[in-house]
mmCIF file of C-alpha atoms in Angstrom:
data_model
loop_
_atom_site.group_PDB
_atom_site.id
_atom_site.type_symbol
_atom_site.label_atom_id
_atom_site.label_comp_id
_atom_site.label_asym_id
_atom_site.label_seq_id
_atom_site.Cartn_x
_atom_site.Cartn_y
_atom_site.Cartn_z
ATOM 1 C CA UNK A 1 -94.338 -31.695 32.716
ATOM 2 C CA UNK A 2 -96.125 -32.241 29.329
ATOM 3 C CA UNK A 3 -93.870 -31.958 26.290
ATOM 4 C CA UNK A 4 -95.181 -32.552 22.792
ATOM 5 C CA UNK A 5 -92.441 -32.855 20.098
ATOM 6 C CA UNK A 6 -93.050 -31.353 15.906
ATOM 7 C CA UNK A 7 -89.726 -33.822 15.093
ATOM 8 C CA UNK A 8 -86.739 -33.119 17.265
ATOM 9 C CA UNK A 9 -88.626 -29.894 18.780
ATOM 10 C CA UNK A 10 -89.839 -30.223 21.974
ATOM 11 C CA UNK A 11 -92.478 -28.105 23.107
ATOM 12 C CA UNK A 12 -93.747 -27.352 26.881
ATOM 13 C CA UNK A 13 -97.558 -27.174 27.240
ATOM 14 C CA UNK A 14 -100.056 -27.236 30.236
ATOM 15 C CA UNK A 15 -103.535 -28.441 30.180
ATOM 16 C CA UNK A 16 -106.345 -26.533 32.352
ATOM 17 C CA UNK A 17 -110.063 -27.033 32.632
ATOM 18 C CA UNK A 18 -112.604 -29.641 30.865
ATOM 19 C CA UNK A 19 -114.388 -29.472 27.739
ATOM 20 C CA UNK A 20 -113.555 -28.965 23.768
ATOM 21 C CA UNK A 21 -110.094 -28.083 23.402
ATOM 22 C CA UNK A 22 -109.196 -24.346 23.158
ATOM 23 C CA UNK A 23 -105.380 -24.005 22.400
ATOM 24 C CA UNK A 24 -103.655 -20.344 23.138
ATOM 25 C CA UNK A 25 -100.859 -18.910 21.312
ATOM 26 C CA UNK A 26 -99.192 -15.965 22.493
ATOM 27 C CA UNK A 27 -96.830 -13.246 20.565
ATOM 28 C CA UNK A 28 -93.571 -12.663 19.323
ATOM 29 C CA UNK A 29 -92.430 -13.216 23.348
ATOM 30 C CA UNK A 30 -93.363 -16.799 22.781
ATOM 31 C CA UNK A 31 -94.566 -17.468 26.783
ATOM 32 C CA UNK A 32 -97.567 -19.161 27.777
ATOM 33 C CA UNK A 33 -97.745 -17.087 30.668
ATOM 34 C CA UNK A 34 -98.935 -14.318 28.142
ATOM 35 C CA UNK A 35 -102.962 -15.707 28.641
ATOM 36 C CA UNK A 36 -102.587 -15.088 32.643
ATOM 37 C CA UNK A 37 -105.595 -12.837 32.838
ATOM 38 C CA UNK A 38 -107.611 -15.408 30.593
ATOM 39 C CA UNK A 39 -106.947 -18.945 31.971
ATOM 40 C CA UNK A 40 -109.295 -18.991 34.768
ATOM 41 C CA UNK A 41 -112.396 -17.874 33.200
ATOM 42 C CA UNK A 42 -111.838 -19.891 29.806
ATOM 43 C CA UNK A 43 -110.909 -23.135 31.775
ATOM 44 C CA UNK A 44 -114.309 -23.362 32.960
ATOM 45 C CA UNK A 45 -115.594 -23.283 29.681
ATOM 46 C CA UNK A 46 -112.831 -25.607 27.838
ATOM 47 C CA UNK A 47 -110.168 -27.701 27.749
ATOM 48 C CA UNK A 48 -107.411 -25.141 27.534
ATOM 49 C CA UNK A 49 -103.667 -25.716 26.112
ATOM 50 C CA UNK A 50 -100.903 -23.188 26.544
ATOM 51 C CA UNK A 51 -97.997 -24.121 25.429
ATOM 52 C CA UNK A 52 -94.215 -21.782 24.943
ATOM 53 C CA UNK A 53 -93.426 -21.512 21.328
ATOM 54 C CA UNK A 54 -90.562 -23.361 19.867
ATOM 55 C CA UNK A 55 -87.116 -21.491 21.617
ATOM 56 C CA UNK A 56 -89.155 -19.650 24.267
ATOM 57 C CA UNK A 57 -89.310 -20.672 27.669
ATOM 58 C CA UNK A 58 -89.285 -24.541 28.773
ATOM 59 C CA UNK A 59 -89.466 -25.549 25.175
ATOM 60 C CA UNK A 60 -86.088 -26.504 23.416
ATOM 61 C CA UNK A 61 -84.152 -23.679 22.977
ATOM 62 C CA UNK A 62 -81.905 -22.305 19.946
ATOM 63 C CA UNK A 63 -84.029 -23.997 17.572
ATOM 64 C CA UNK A 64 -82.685 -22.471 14.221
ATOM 65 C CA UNK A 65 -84.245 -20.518 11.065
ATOM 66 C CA UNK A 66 -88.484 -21.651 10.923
ATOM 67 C CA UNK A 67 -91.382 -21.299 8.964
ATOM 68 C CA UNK A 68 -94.661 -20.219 9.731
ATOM 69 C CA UNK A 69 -95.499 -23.708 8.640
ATOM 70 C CA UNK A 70 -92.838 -24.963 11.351
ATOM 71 C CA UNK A 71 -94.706 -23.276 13.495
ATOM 72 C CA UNK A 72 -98.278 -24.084 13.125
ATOM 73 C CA UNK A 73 -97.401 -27.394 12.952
ATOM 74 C CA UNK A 74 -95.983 -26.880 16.754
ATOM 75 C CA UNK A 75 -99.508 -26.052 17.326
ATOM 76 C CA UNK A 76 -100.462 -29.621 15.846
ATOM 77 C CA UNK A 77 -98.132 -31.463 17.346
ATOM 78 C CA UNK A 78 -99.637 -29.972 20.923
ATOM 79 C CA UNK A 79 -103.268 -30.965 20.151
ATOM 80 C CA UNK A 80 -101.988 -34.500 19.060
ATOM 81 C CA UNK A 81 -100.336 -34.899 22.453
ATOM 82 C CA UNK A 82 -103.089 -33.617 24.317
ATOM 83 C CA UNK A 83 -105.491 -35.993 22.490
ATOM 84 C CA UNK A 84 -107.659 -33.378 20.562
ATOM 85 C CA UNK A 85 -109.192 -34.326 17.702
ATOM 86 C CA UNK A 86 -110.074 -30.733 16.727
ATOM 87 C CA UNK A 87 -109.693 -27.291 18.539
ATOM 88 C CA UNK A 88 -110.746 -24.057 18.472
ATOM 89 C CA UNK A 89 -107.582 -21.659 18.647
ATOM 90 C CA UNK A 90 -107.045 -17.992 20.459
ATOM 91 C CA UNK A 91 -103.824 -15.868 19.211
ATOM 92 C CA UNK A 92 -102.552 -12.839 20.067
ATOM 93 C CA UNK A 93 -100.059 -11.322 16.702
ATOM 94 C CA UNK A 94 -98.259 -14.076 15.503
ATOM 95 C CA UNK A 95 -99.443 -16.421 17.236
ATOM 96 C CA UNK A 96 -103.000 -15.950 15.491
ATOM 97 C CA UNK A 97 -100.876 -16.177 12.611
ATOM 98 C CA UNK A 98 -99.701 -19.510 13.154
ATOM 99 C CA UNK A 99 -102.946 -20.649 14.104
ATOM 100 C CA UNK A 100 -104.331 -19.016 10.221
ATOM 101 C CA UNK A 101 -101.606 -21.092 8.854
ATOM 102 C CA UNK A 102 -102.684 -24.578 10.654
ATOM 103 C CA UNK A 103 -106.281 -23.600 9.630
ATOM 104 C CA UNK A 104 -105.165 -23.350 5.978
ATOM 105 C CA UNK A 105 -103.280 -25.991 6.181
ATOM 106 C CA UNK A 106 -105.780 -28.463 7.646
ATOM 107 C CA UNK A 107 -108.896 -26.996 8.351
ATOM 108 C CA UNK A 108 -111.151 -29.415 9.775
ATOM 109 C CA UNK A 109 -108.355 -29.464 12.927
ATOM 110 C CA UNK A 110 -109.573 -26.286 13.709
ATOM 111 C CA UNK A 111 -113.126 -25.371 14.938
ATOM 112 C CA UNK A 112 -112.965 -21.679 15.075
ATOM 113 C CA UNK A 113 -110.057 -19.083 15.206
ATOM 114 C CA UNK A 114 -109.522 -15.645 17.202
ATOM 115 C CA UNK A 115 -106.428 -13.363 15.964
ATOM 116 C CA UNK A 116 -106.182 -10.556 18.439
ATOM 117 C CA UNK A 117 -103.868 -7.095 16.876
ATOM 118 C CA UNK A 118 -102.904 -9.364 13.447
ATOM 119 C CA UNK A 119 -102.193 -9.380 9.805
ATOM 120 C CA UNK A 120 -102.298 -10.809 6.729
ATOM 121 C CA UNK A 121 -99.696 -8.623 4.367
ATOM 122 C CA UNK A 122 -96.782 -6.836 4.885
ATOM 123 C CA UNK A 123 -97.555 -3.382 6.482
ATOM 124 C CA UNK A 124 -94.978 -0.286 6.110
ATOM 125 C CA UNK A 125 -95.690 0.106 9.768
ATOM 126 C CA UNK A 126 -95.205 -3.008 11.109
ATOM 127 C CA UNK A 127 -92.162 -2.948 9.143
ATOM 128 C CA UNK A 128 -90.956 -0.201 10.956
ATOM 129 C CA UNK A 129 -91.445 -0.723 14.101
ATOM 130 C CA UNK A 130 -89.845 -4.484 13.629
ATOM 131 C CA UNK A 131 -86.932 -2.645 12.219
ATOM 132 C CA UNK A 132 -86.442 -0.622 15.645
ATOM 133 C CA UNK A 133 -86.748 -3.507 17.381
ATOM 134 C CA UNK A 134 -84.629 -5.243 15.900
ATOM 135 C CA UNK A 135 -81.705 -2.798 15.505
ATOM 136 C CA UNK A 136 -82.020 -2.312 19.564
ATOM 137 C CA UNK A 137 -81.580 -6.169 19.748
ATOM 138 C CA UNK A 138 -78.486 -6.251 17.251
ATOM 139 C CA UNK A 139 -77.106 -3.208 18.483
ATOM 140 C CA UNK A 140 -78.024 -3.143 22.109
ATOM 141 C CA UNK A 141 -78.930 -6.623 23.124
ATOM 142 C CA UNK A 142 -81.716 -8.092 24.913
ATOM 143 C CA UNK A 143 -82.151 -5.924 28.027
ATOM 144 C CA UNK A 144 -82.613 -2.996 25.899
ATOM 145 C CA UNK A 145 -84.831 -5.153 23.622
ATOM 146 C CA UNK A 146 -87.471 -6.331 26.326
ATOM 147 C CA UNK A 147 -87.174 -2.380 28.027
ATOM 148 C CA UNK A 148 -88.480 -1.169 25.021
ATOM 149 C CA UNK A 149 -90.848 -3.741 24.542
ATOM 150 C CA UNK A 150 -93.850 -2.085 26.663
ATOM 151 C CA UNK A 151 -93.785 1.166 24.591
ATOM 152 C CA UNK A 152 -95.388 -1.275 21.729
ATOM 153 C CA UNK A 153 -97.110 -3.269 23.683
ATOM 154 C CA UNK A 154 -99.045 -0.621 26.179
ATOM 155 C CA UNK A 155 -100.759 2.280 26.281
ATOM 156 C CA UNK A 156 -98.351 5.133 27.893
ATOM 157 C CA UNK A 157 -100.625 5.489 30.870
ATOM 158 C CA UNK A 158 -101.001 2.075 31.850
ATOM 159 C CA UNK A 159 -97.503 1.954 31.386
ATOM 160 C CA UNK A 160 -96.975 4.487 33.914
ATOM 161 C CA UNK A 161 -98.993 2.949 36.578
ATOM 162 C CA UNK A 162 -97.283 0.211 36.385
ATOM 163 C CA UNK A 163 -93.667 1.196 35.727
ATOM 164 C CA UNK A 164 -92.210 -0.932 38.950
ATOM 165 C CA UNK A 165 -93.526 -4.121 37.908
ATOM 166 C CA UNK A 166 -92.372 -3.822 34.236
ATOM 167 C CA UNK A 167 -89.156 -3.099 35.361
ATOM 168 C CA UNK A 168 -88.673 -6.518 37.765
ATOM 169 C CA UNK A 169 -90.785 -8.110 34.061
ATOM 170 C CA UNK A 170 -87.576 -6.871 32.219
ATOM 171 C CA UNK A 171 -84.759 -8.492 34.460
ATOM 172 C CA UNK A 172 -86.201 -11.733 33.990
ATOM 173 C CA UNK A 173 -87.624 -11.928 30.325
ATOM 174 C CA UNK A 174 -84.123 -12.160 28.522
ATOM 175 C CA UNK A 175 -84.339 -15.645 30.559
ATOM 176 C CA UNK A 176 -86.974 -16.825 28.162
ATOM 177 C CA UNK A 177 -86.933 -15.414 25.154
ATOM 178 C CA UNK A 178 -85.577 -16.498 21.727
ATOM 179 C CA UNK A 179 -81.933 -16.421 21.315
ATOM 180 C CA UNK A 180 -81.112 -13.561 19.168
ATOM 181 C CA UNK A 181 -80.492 -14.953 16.070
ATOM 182 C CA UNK A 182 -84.072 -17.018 16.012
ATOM 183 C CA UNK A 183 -85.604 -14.071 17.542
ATOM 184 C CA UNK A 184 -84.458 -11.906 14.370
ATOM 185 C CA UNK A 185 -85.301 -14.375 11.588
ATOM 186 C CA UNK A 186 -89.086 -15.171 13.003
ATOM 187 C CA UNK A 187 -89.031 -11.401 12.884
ATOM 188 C CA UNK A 188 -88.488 -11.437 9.422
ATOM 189 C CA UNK A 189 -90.673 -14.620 8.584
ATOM 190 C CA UNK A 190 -93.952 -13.071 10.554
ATOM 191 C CA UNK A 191 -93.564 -9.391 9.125
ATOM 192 C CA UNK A 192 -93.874 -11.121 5.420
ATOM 193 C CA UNK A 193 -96.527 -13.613 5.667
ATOM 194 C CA UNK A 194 -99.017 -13.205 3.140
ATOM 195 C CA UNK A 195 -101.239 -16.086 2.465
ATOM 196 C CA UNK A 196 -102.777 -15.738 -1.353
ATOM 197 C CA UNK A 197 -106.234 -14.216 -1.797
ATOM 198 C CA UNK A 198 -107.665 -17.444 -2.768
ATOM 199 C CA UNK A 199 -106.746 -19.429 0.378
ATOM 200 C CA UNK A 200 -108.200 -16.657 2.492
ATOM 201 C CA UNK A 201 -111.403 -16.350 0.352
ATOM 202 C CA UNK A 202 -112.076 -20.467 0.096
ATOM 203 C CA UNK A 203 -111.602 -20.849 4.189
ATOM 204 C CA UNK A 204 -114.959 -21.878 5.780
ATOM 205 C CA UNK A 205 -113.708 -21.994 9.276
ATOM 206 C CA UNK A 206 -115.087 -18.847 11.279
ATOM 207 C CA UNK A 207 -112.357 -16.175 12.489
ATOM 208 C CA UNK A 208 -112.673 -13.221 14.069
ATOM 209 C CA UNK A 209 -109.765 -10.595 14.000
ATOM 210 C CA UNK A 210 -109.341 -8.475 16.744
ATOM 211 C CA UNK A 211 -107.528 -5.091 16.304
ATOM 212 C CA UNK A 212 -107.311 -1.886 18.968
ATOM 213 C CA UNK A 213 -107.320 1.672 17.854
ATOM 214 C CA UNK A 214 -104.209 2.919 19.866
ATOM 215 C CA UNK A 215 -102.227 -0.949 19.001
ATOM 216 C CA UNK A 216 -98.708 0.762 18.490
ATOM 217 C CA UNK A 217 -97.250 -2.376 16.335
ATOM 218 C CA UNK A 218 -100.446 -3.314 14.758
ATOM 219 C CA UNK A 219 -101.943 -0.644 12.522
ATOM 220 C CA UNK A 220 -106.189 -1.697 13.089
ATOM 221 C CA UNK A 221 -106.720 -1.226 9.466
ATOM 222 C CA UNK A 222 -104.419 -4.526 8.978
ATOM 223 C CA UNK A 223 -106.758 -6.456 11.247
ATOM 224 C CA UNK A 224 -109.476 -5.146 8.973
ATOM 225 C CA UNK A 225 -107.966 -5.757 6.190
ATOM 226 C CA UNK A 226 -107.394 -9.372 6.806
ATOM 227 C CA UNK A 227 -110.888 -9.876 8.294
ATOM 228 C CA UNK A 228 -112.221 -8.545 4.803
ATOM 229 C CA UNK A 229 -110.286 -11.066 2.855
ATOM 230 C CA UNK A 230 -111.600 -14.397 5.070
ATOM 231 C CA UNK A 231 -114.217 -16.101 3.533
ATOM 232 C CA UNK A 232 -115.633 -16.321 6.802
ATOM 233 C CA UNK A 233 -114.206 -13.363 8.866
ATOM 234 C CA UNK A 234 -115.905 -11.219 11.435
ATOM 235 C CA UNK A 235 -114.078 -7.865 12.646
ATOM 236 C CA UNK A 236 -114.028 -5.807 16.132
ATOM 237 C CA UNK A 237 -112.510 -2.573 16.906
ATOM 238 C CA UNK A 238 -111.299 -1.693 20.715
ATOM 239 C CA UNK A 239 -111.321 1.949 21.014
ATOM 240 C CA UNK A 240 -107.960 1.413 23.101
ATOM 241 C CA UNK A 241 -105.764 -0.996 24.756
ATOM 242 C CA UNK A 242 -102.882 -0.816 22.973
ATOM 243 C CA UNK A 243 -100.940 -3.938 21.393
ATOM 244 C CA UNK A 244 -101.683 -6.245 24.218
ATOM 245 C CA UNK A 245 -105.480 -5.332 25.249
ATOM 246 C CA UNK A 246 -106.300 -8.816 26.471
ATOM 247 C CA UNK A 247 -103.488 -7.889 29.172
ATOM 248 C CA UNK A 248 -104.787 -4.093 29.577
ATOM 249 C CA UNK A 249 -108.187 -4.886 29.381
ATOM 250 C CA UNK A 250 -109.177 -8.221 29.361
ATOM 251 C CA UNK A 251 -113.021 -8.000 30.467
ATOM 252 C CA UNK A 252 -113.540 -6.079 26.894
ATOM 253 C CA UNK A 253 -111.509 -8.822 25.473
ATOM 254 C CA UNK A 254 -112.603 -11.578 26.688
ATOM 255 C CA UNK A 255 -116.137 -10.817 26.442
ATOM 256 C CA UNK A 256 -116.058 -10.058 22.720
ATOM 257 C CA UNK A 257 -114.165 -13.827 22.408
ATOM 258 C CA UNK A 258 -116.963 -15.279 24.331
ATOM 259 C CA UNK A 259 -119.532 -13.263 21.953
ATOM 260 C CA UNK A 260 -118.080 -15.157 19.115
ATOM 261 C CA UNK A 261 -117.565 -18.212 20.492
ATOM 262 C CA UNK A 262 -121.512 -18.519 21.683
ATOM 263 C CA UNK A 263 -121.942 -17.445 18.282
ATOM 264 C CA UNK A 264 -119.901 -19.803 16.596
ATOM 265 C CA UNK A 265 -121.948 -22.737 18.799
ATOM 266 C CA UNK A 266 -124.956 -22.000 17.916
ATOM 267 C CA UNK A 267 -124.182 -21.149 14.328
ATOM 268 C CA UNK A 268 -125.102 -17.877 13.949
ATOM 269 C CA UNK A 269 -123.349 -14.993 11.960
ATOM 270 C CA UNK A 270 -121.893 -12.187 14.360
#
């Protein structure tokens, strides 16, 4: 089993495919099970690394209060043990966030960037709905948590169809996820990150932010918002999917990725 270790951290990750390295980070859930729908299809294209954030899953577990800094240099630490030189980077939420961070913080590592449903300033809304979940965590624990989770994450039909399966998804997510206390503060660290103005406007590396009309959690105008601050941002709108669209519909989603990444190879503006 690969590990990769940012200091005492050590980090699961799994290597699929051949080609320049493409590195996935998934959610607040932390899993690298998340890309599921995607790994097949991209790993004939690249080199792709999943790994489980730091506390989630087969990484260490109960890792304390982090940064987003912490945290994009996870990402680091899992290209360095992979042997990439560079990487392009896919995340959905905060993981795209983490990957904005690394790019800021060392942007020749990364190639090209893809934030699906994320921000770049505190939002009321996101706010909010971080707020219920958190009280349900505090107040209710962790099986109410991760029952709630789909109404955020979903549109209520598809939600309905598949009602049995989230249900057996629900017994065995508390397994993986954060402990509570880590889960709350990266709550609180992702819902205020706000890189300046100047960072966002100076980065050359090419991002595209990906937002959904119906996203629950993720207000679209965010997305857009942050996409209009890059220096070198490109923006598309789902009509629906909710929160999670590369899950609900991941032929729209993945072939607006592979738009921009054929784009971003042969150099051409979106």
């Amino acid at each position: 089993m690969p590990i990769a270790y940012n200091g005492s951290v050590a980090l699961h990750y799994e290597v699929r495919g051949e080609g320049e390295t493409l590195l996935l980070s998934s959610g607040l859930g932390g899993s690298c099970d998340y890309w599921a729908p995607q790994i097949n299809d991209l790993s004939k294209k690249f080199q792709v690394l999943t790994y489980d954030h730091a506390g989630c899953g087969k990484s260490a577990r109960a890792v304390g209060p982090r940064s987003v800094t912490d945290f994009a240099l996870d990402m680091k630490a899992v290209l360095m043990a992979a042997g990439a030189s560079q990487a392009h980077i896919m995340g959905h939420a905060v993981g795209g966030m983490m990957g904005l961070q690394l790019a800021l913080m060392e942007p020749d590592l990364v190639q090209s960037l893809v934030i699906a449903n994320g921000w770049g300033a505190p939002d009321p809304h996101i706010k909010r709905c971080f707020s219920v979940r958190s009280n349900l965590l505090r107040d209710s624990g962790a099986i109410a948590y991760v029952e709630a989770q789909p109404l955020f994450l979903y549109p209520a039909p598809w939600i309905s169809k598949r009602d049995a399966q989230l249900r057996q998804n629900a017994r065995h997510a508390p397994d993986h996820m954060p402990v509570e206390a880590d889960l709350l503060d990266r709550i609180d660290v992702f819902q205020n990150f706000e890189p300046s103005d100047m960072a966002l406007r100076t980065l050359s590396v090419p991002v595209l932010c990906l937002a959904t009309a119906d996203d629950m959690l993720v207000p679209w105008t965010a997305s857009k918002a942050l996409a209009d601050r890059l220096g070198n941002g490109h923006f598309v709108l789902f009509p629906d999917g909710g929160h999670a669209s590369s899950q609900t519909d991941p032929t729209t989603f993945d072939a607006a990725v592979a738009r921009f990444h054929d784009a971003y190879a042969k150099e051409l503006s979106l």
